[in-house]
């Protein structure tokens, strides 16, 4: 489709969206009227503008904005920006960011699941979109309704490059359940896992090295008291175990936690690495208790 829009082009684009039950629009005036009325076009409450963003019709974004479309409004499941990010429509994201310079625009607006555009892009491995959003100051620490941050989404997706981009934008690599978000609301991550702990459970050596290089705490425990070293031992990952020990991970403390939680595989590995079952902590408890 060329740069010049015609009513026929637009009508065909919208009529093609049968899955979203788009009502026929026969010319620009008709589209403008329907948008102004904010007609709900599908069963989830998504308007035509949301669907334009969801399907990546970047050439139509300017048209809808000229009709007064709110680039920050959530209709149905999505905001325009989160809709564009879901299927990786870089051009549409660029158009929305260019047109979103009003004082009311919020790059961190969320969809029905509480996900920002950045978290969605991290979750779906859209590296170019992540970079674009970070360059436009997207919040790297905002949680969704499942208590995930963009870093945790990127870690789960296994994208080392996105993890590194987030780190370079000064994300707190030790973020966990007791941290406060910028709006001073307390959120808890499942089991209090840090990104390093999570990387150890997945055997992600590259991310482990990157997080430690950027000051991740190798002894920060989860809600059960288990440290990244315990997580690595449970997975039997000798390389990560050695990395953590070389970076100062406390082997006797990890052994104590492994014994208390009956992590048999971790106990065996930690003993082989020099862990002392007779070690006593500051409270006088030994590892064998």
mmCIF file of C-alpha atoms in Angstrom:
data_model
loop_
_atom_site.group_PDB
_atom_site.id
_atom_site.type_symbol
_atom_site.label_atom_id
_atom_site.label_comp_id
_atom_site.label_asym_id
_atom_site.label_seq_id
_atom_site.Cartn_x
_atom_site.Cartn_y
_atom_site.Cartn_z
ATOM 1 C CA UNK A 1 0.000 0.000 0.000
ATOM 2 C CA UNK A 2 1.380 3.396 -0.958
ATOM 3 C CA UNK A 3 1.737 6.468 1.187
ATOM 4 C CA UNK A 4 -1.555 7.954 0.000
ATOM 5 C CA UNK A 5 -4.576 6.588 1.825
ATOM 6 C CA UNK A 6 -7.918 6.225 0.121
ATOM 7 C CA UNK A 7 -11.299 5.388 1.593
ATOM 8 C CA UNK A 8 -11.274 2.160 -0.391
ATOM 9 C CA UNK A 9 -7.901 1.100 1.031
ATOM 10 C CA UNK A 10 -9.112 1.746 4.558
ATOM 11 C CA UNK A 11 -12.402 -0.039 3.993
ATOM 12 C CA UNK A 12 -10.645 -3.131 2.664
ATOM 13 C CA UNK A 13 -8.214 -3.128 5.580
ATOM 14 C CA UNK A 14 -10.985 -3.022 8.141
ATOM 15 C CA UNK A 15 -13.345 -5.406 6.361
ATOM 16 C CA UNK A 16 -10.523 -7.962 6.330
ATOM 17 C CA UNK A 17 -10.637 -8.167 10.117
ATOM 18 C CA UNK A 18 -13.440 -10.721 10.308
ATOM 19 C CA UNK A 19 -12.072 -12.189 13.521
ATOM 20 C CA UNK A 20 -12.714 -8.885 15.229
ATOM 21 C CA UNK A 21 -16.204 -8.381 13.771
ATOM 22 C CA UNK A 22 -15.396 -5.004 12.279
ATOM 23 C CA UNK A 23 -18.434 -3.153 11.051
ATOM 24 C CA UNK A 24 -18.125 -2.081 7.395
ATOM 25 C CA UNK A 25 -16.623 1.372 6.859
ATOM 26 C CA UNK A 26 -17.024 2.710 3.350
ATOM 27 C CA UNK A 27 -15.120 5.981 3.455
ATOM 28 C CA UNK A 28 -12.998 8.199 5.674
ATOM 29 C CA UNK A 29 -16.041 10.113 6.878
ATOM 30 C CA UNK A 30 -17.710 6.876 7.942
ATOM 31 C CA UNK A 31 -14.611 5.760 9.841
ATOM 32 C CA UNK A 32 -14.368 9.146 11.521
ATOM 33 C CA UNK A 33 -18.025 8.991 12.572
ATOM 34 C CA UNK A 34 -17.687 5.487 13.972
ATOM 35 C CA UNK A 35 -14.526 6.362 15.853
ATOM 36 C CA UNK A 36 -16.028 9.529 17.322
ATOM 37 C CA UNK A 37 -18.924 7.430 18.585
ATOM 38 C CA UNK A 38 -16.356 5.068 20.117
ATOM 39 C CA UNK A 39 -18.304 2.100 18.766
ATOM 40 C CA UNK A 40 -17.140 -1.133 20.364
ATOM 41 C CA UNK A 41 -16.252 -3.326 17.453
ATOM 42 C CA UNK A 42 -15.603 -6.728 19.021
ATOM 43 C CA UNK A 43 -16.752 -8.876 21.918
ATOM 44 C CA UNK A 44 -13.748 -7.873 24.034
ATOM 45 C CA UNK A 45 -14.541 -4.179 23.770
ATOM 46 C CA UNK A 46 -11.623 -3.306 21.489
ATOM 47 C CA UNK A 47 -12.289 -0.314 19.270
ATOM 48 C CA UNK A 48 -11.230 -0.004 15.662
ATOM 49 C CA UNK A 49 -8.191 2.070 16.648
ATOM 50 C CA UNK A 50 -6.974 -0.635 19.038
ATOM 51 C CA UNK A 51 -7.372 -3.243 16.302
ATOM 52 C CA UNK A 52 -5.467 -1.056 13.829
ATOM 53 C CA UNK A 53 -2.582 -1.032 16.337
ATOM 54 C CA UNK A 54 -2.942 -4.732 17.132
ATOM 55 C CA UNK A 55 -2.690 -5.693 13.463
ATOM 56 C CA UNK A 56 0.191 -3.318 12.773
ATOM 57 C CA UNK A 57 -1.464 -0.910 10.340
ATOM 58 C CA UNK A 58 1.050 1.859 10.991
ATOM 59 C CA UNK A 59 -0.186 3.827 7.980
ATOM 60 C CA UNK A 60 -3.608 4.208 9.614
ATOM 61 C CA UNK A 61 -2.371 5.364 13.014
ATOM 62 C CA UNK A 62 -1.929 8.998 11.945
ATOM 63 C CA UNK A 63 -5.410 8.999 10.448
ATOM 64 C CA UNK A 64 -7.066 7.849 13.660
ATOM 65 C CA UNK A 65 -5.026 10.241 15.773
ATOM 66 C CA UNK A 66 -6.122 13.079 13.492
ATOM 67 C CA UNK A 67 -9.704 12.075 14.350
ATOM 68 C CA UNK A 68 -8.880 12.545 18.008
ATOM 69 C CA UNK A 69 -7.918 8.995 18.976
ATOM 70 C CA UNK A 70 -6.432 8.819 22.465
ATOM 71 C CA UNK A 71 -3.041 7.116 22.164
ATOM 72 C CA UNK A 72 -3.104 6.363 25.889
ATOM 73 C CA UNK A 73 -6.646 5.015 26.325
ATOM 74 C CA UNK A 74 -7.331 1.394 27.175
ATOM 75 C CA UNK A 75 -10.297 -0.148 25.377
ATOM 76 C CA UNK A 76 -10.969 -3.787 26.080
ATOM 77 C CA UNK A 77 -7.764 -5.729 26.697
ATOM 78 C CA UNK A 78 -5.218 -3.273 25.321
ATOM 79 C CA UNK A 79 -3.853 0.219 25.110
ATOM 80 C CA UNK A 80 -2.788 1.223 21.588
ATOM 81 C CA UNK A 81 0.889 0.823 22.522
ATOM 82 C CA UNK A 82 0.522 -2.558 24.213
ATOM 83 C CA UNK A 83 -1.569 -3.746 21.261
ATOM 84 C CA UNK A 84 1.185 -2.772 18.825
ATOM 85 C CA UNK A 85 3.824 -4.494 20.958
ATOM 86 C CA UNK A 86 1.998 -7.792 21.309
ATOM 87 C CA UNK A 87 2.835 -8.978 17.794
ATOM 88 C CA UNK A 88 5.984 -6.908 17.355
ATOM 89 C CA UNK A 89 4.796 -4.136 15.046
ATOM 90 C CA UNK A 90 7.831 -1.857 15.241
ATOM 91 C CA UNK A 91 6.527 0.692 12.729
ATOM 92 C CA UNK A 92 3.259 1.090 14.613
ATOM 93 C CA UNK A 93 5.116 1.491 17.911
ATOM 94 C CA UNK A 94 7.267 4.188 16.324
ATOM 95 C CA UNK A 95 4.191 6.012 15.032
ATOM 96 C CA UNK A 96 2.491 5.907 18.434
ATOM 97 C CA UNK A 97 5.590 7.168 20.226
ATOM 98 C CA UNK A 98 6.001 9.998 17.723
ATOM 99 C CA UNK A 99 2.386 11.038 18.227
ATOM 100 C CA UNK A 100 2.398 10.490 21.968
ATOM 101 C CA UNK A 101 4.149 13.683 22.956
ATOM 102 C CA UNK A 102 1.121 15.231 24.666
ATOM 103 C CA UNK A 103 1.303 15.957 28.388
ATOM 104 C CA UNK A 104 -1.201 13.184 29.102
ATOM 105 C CA UNK A 105 0.730 10.487 27.232
ATOM 106 C CA UNK A 106 2.111 7.649 29.346
ATOM 107 C CA UNK A 107 4.551 5.176 27.812
ATOM 108 C CA UNK A 108 4.012 3.036 30.915
ATOM 109 C CA UNK A 109 0.236 2.656 30.517
ATOM 110 C CA UNK A 110 -0.882 -0.941 31.032
ATOM 111 C CA UNK A 111 -3.189 -3.497 29.454
ATOM 112 C CA UNK A 112 -5.847 -5.533 31.261
ATOM 113 C CA UNK A 113 -3.123 -7.763 32.732
ATOM 114 C CA UNK A 114 -1.190 -4.822 34.094
ATOM 115 C CA UNK A 115 1.572 -5.227 31.499
ATOM 116 C CA UNK A 116 3.416 -2.246 30.093
ATOM 117 C CA UNK A 117 4.537 -2.165 26.482
ATOM 118 C CA UNK A 118 8.107 -2.779 27.681
ATOM 119 C CA UNK A 119 7.172 -5.880 29.649
ATOM 120 C CA UNK A 120 5.259 -7.289 26.671
ATOM 121 C CA UNK A 121 8.187 -6.628 24.336
ATOM 122 C CA UNK A 122 10.547 -8.358 26.797
ATOM 123 C CA UNK A 123 8.163 -11.275 27.165
ATOM 124 C CA UNK A 124 7.847 -11.729 23.392
ATOM 125 C CA UNK A 125 11.556 -11.236 22.584
ATOM 126 C CA UNK A 126 11.128 -8.109 20.448
ATOM 127 C CA UNK A 127 14.642 -6.728 20.881
ATOM 128 C CA UNK A 128 14.256 -3.702 18.592
ATOM 129 C CA UNK A 129 11.036 -2.614 20.285
ATOM 130 C CA UNK A 130 12.630 -3.014 23.720
ATOM 131 C CA UNK A 131 15.481 -0.738 22.653
ATOM 132 C CA UNK A 132 13.044 1.830 21.249
ATOM 133 C CA UNK A 133 10.977 1.865 24.446
ATOM 134 C CA UNK A 134 14.053 2.120 26.658
ATOM 135 C CA UNK A 135 15.331 5.018 24.545
ATOM 136 C CA UNK A 136 11.994 6.703 25.257
ATOM 137 C CA UNK A 137 12.391 6.243 29.028
ATOM 138 C CA UNK A 138 10.033 3.326 29.640
ATOM 139 C CA UNK A 139 9.938 2.246 33.291
ATOM 140 C CA UNK A 140 12.169 -0.823 33.749
ATOM 141 C CA UNK A 141 10.825 -1.624 37.225
ATOM 142 C CA UNK A 142 7.052 -1.527 36.804
ATOM 143 C CA UNK A 143 5.210 -4.696 37.865
ATOM 144 C CA UNK A 144 2.281 -6.387 36.143
ATOM 145 C CA UNK A 145 -0.631 -8.085 37.942
ATOM 146 C CA UNK A 146 1.428 -11.277 38.278
ATOM 147 C CA UNK A 147 4.174 -9.300 40.041
ATOM 148 C CA UNK A 148 6.624 -9.549 37.124
ATOM 149 C CA UNK A 149 8.992 -6.821 35.993
ATOM 150 C CA UNK A 150 10.452 -6.467 32.480
ATOM 151 C CA UNK A 151 13.671 -8.052 33.803
ATOM 152 C CA UNK A 152 11.843 -11.124 35.050
ATOM 153 C CA UNK A 153 9.914 -11.386 31.770
ATOM 154 C CA UNK A 154 13.156 -11.156 29.780
ATOM 155 C CA UNK A 155 14.820 -13.731 32.019
ATOM 156 C CA UNK A 156 11.945 -16.192 31.604
ATOM 157 C CA UNK A 157 12.020 -15.635 27.835
ATOM 158 C CA UNK A 158 15.746 -16.397 27.905
ATOM 159 C CA UNK A 159 16.805 -13.346 25.903
ATOM 160 C CA UNK A 160 20.343 -12.505 26.994
ATOM 161 C CA UNK A 161 20.502 -9.384 24.813
ATOM 162 C CA UNK A 162 17.352 -7.887 26.312
ATOM 163 C CA UNK A 163 18.550 -8.705 29.834
ATOM 164 C CA UNK A 164 21.762 -6.823 29.085
ATOM 165 C CA UNK A 165 19.857 -3.845 27.674
ATOM 166 C CA UNK A 166 17.801 -3.630 30.849
ATOM 167 C CA UNK A 167 20.945 -3.821 32.965
ATOM 168 C CA UNK A 168 22.524 -0.997 30.967
ATOM 169 C CA UNK A 169 19.498 1.163 31.801
ATOM 170 C CA UNK A 170 20.356 0.947 35.494
ATOM 171 C CA UNK A 171 17.772 -1.610 36.531
ATOM 172 C CA UNK A 172 18.131 -2.886 40.081
ATOM 173 C CA UNK A 173 19.562 -6.363 39.458
ATOM 174 C CA UNK A 174 18.677 -7.406 43.015
ATOM 175 C CA UNK A 175 14.976 -6.534 42.795
ATOM 176 C CA UNK A 176 12.793 -8.973 44.735
ATOM 177 C CA UNK A 177 9.679 -9.243 46.862
ATOM 178 C CA UNK A 178 10.481 -6.508 49.384
ATOM 179 C CA UNK A 179 11.366 -3.789 46.900
ATOM 180 C CA UNK A 180 9.224 -0.698 46.398
ATOM 181 C CA UNK A 181 8.091 0.414 42.967
ATOM 182 C CA UNK A 182 8.295 4.115 41.987
ATOM 183 C CA UNK A 183 4.689 4.630 43.077
ATOM 184 C CA UNK A 184 5.650 3.378 46.556
ATOM 185 C CA UNK A 185 3.403 0.343 46.303
ATOM 186 C CA UNK A 186 4.755 -2.883 47.789
ATOM 187 C CA UNK A 187 4.706 -5.876 45.463
ATOM 188 C CA UNK A 188 5.768 -9.466 46.030
ATOM 189 C CA UNK A 189 7.405 -11.615 43.370
ATOM 190 C CA UNK A 190 6.653 -15.343 43.516
ATOM 191 C CA UNK A 191 8.968 -16.891 46.133
ATOM 192 C CA UNK A 192 10.937 -13.638 46.287
ATOM 193 C CA UNK A 193 13.178 -14.673 43.410
ATOM 194 C CA UNK A 194 15.826 -12.261 42.193
ATOM 195 C CA UNK A 195 16.811 -12.337 38.513
ATOM 196 C CA UNK A 196 20.071 -14.070 39.552
ATOM 197 C CA UNK A 197 18.232 -16.772 41.482
ATOM 198 C CA UNK A 198 15.920 -17.272 38.521
ATOM 199 C CA UNK A 199 18.852 -17.513 36.105
ATOM 200 C CA UNK A 200 20.459 -20.146 38.353
ATOM 201 C CA UNK A 201 17.298 -22.258 38.349
ATOM 202 C CA UNK A 202 17.331 -22.185 34.538
ATOM 203 C CA UNK A 203 21.043 -22.855 34.093
ATOM 204 C CA UNK A 204 21.443 -19.592 32.187
ATOM 205 C CA UNK A 205 25.208 -19.113 32.452
ATOM 206 C CA UNK A 206 25.421 -15.996 30.262
ATOM 207 C CA UNK A 207 22.823 -14.158 32.311
ATOM 208 C CA UNK A 208 24.398 -15.306 35.582
ATOM 209 C CA UNK A 209 27.745 -13.847 34.491
ATOM 210 C CA UNK A 210 26.139 -10.629 33.272
ATOM 211 C CA UNK A 211 24.135 -10.086 36.465
ATOM 212 C CA UNK A 212 27.130 -10.746 38.702
ATOM 213 C CA UNK A 213 29.261 -8.411 36.593
ATOM 214 C CA UNK A 214 26.660 -5.735 37.304
ATOM 215 C CA UNK A 215 26.678 -6.229 41.088
ATOM 216 C CA UNK A 216 24.006 -8.863 41.606
ATOM 217 C CA UNK A 217 24.142 -10.130 45.202
ATOM 218 C CA UNK A 218 25.232 -13.786 45.101
ATOM 219 C CA UNK A 219 24.021 -14.355 48.663
ATOM 220 C CA UNK A 220 20.565 -12.778 48.470
ATOM 221 C CA UNK A 221 18.006 -15.414 49.543
ATOM 222 C CA UNK A 222 14.474 -16.072 48.388
ATOM 223 C CA UNK A 223 11.487 -16.210 50.729
ATOM 224 C CA UNK A 224 12.531 -19.710 51.890
ATOM 225 C CA UNK A 225 16.066 -18.564 52.639
ATOM 226 C CA UNK A 226 17.560 -20.322 49.620
ATOM 227 C CA UNK A 227 20.384 -18.470 47.878
ATOM 228 C CA UNK A 228 21.377 -18.621 44.194
ATOM 229 C CA UNK A 229 24.009 -21.216 45.169
ATOM 230 C CA UNK A 230 21.305 -23.515 46.527
ATOM 231 C CA UNK A 231 19.319 -23.039 43.310
ATOM 232 C CA UNK A 232 22.356 -23.920 41.201
ATOM 233 C CA UNK A 233 23.025 -27.017 43.309
ATOM 234 C CA UNK A 234 19.440 -28.185 42.939
ATOM 235 C CA UNK A 235 19.942 -28.052 39.183
ATOM 236 C CA UNK A 236 23.336 -29.743 39.441
ATOM 237 C CA UNK A 237 24.968 -27.049 37.318
ATOM 238 C CA UNK A 238 28.664 -27.340 38.183
ATOM 239 C CA UNK A 239 29.706 -24.360 36.066
ATOM 240 C CA UNK A 240 27.276 -21.953 37.742
ATOM 241 C CA UNK A 241 28.156 -23.383 41.165
ATOM 242 C CA UNK A 242 31.833 -22.629 40.544
ATOM 243 C CA UNK A 243 31.021 -19.128 39.271
ATOM 244 C CA UNK A 244 29.030 -18.353 42.423
ATOM 245 C CA UNK A 245 31.672 -19.779 44.754
ATOM 246 C CA UNK A 246 34.394 -17.787 43.001
ATOM 247 C CA UNK A 247 32.287 -14.653 43.508
ATOM 248 C CA UNK A 248 31.968 -15.192 47.248
ATOM 249 C CA UNK A 249 28.814 -17.277 47.629
ATOM 250 C CA UNK A 250 28.597 -18.602 51.195
ATOM 251 C CA UNK A 251 28.789 -22.380 50.933
ATOM 252 C CA UNK A 252 28.127 -23.267 54.582
ATOM 253 C CA UNK A 253 25.087 -21.024 54.814
ATOM 254 C CA UNK A 254 23.780 -22.536 51.580
ATOM 255 C CA UNK A 255 24.347 -26.032 52.981
ATOM 256 C CA UNK A 256 22.421 -25.135 56.121
ATOM 257 C CA UNK A 257 19.440 -23.957 54.068
ATOM 258 C CA UNK A 258 19.643 -27.060 51.877
ATOM 259 C CA UNK A 259 19.531 -29.303 54.969
ATOM 260 C CA UNK A 260 16.650 -27.391 56.535
ATOM 261 C CA UNK A 261 14.610 -27.685 53.333
ATOM 262 C CA UNK A 262 15.709 -31.284 52.629
ATOM 263 C CA UNK A 263 17.247 -30.437 49.249
ATOM 264 C CA UNK A 264 19.120 -33.733 48.992
ATOM 265 C CA UNK A 265 20.840 -33.119 45.658
ATOM 266 C CA UNK A 266 22.047 -29.697 46.786
ATOM 267 C CA UNK A 267 23.355 -31.152 50.065
ATOM 268 C CA UNK A 268 25.489 -33.723 48.249
ATOM 269 C CA UNK A 269 27.022 -31.171 45.886
ATOM 270 C CA UNK A 270 27.715 -28.621 48.625
ATOM 271 C CA UNK A 271 29.393 -31.259 50.780
ATOM 272 C CA UNK A 272 31.591 -32.252 47.847
ATOM 273 C CA UNK A 273 32.509 -28.584 47.366
ATOM 274 C CA UNK A 274 33.677 -28.273 50.964
ATOM 275 C CA UNK A 275 30.512 -27.414 52.869
ATOM 276 C CA UNK A 276 30.692 -28.182 56.593
ATOM 277 C CA UNK A 277 27.710 -29.933 58.154
ATOM 278 C CA UNK A 278 28.974 -28.779 61.544
ATOM 279 C CA UNK A 279 28.834 -25.096 60.549
ATOM 280 C CA UNK A 280 26.979 -22.867 63.004
ATOM 281 C CA UNK A 281 25.381 -19.589 62.012
ATOM 282 C CA UNK A 282 25.076 -16.428 64.096
ATOM 283 C CA UNK A 283 22.091 -17.934 65.928
ATOM 284 C CA UNK A 284 24.059 -20.991 66.979
ATOM 285 C CA UNK A 285 22.237 -23.350 64.633
ATOM 286 C CA UNK A 286 24.341 -25.927 62.807
ATOM 287 C CA UNK A 287 23.811 -27.326 59.329
ATOM 288 C CA UNK A 288 22.759 -30.734 60.556
ATOM 289 C CA UNK A 289 19.669 -29.433 62.388
#
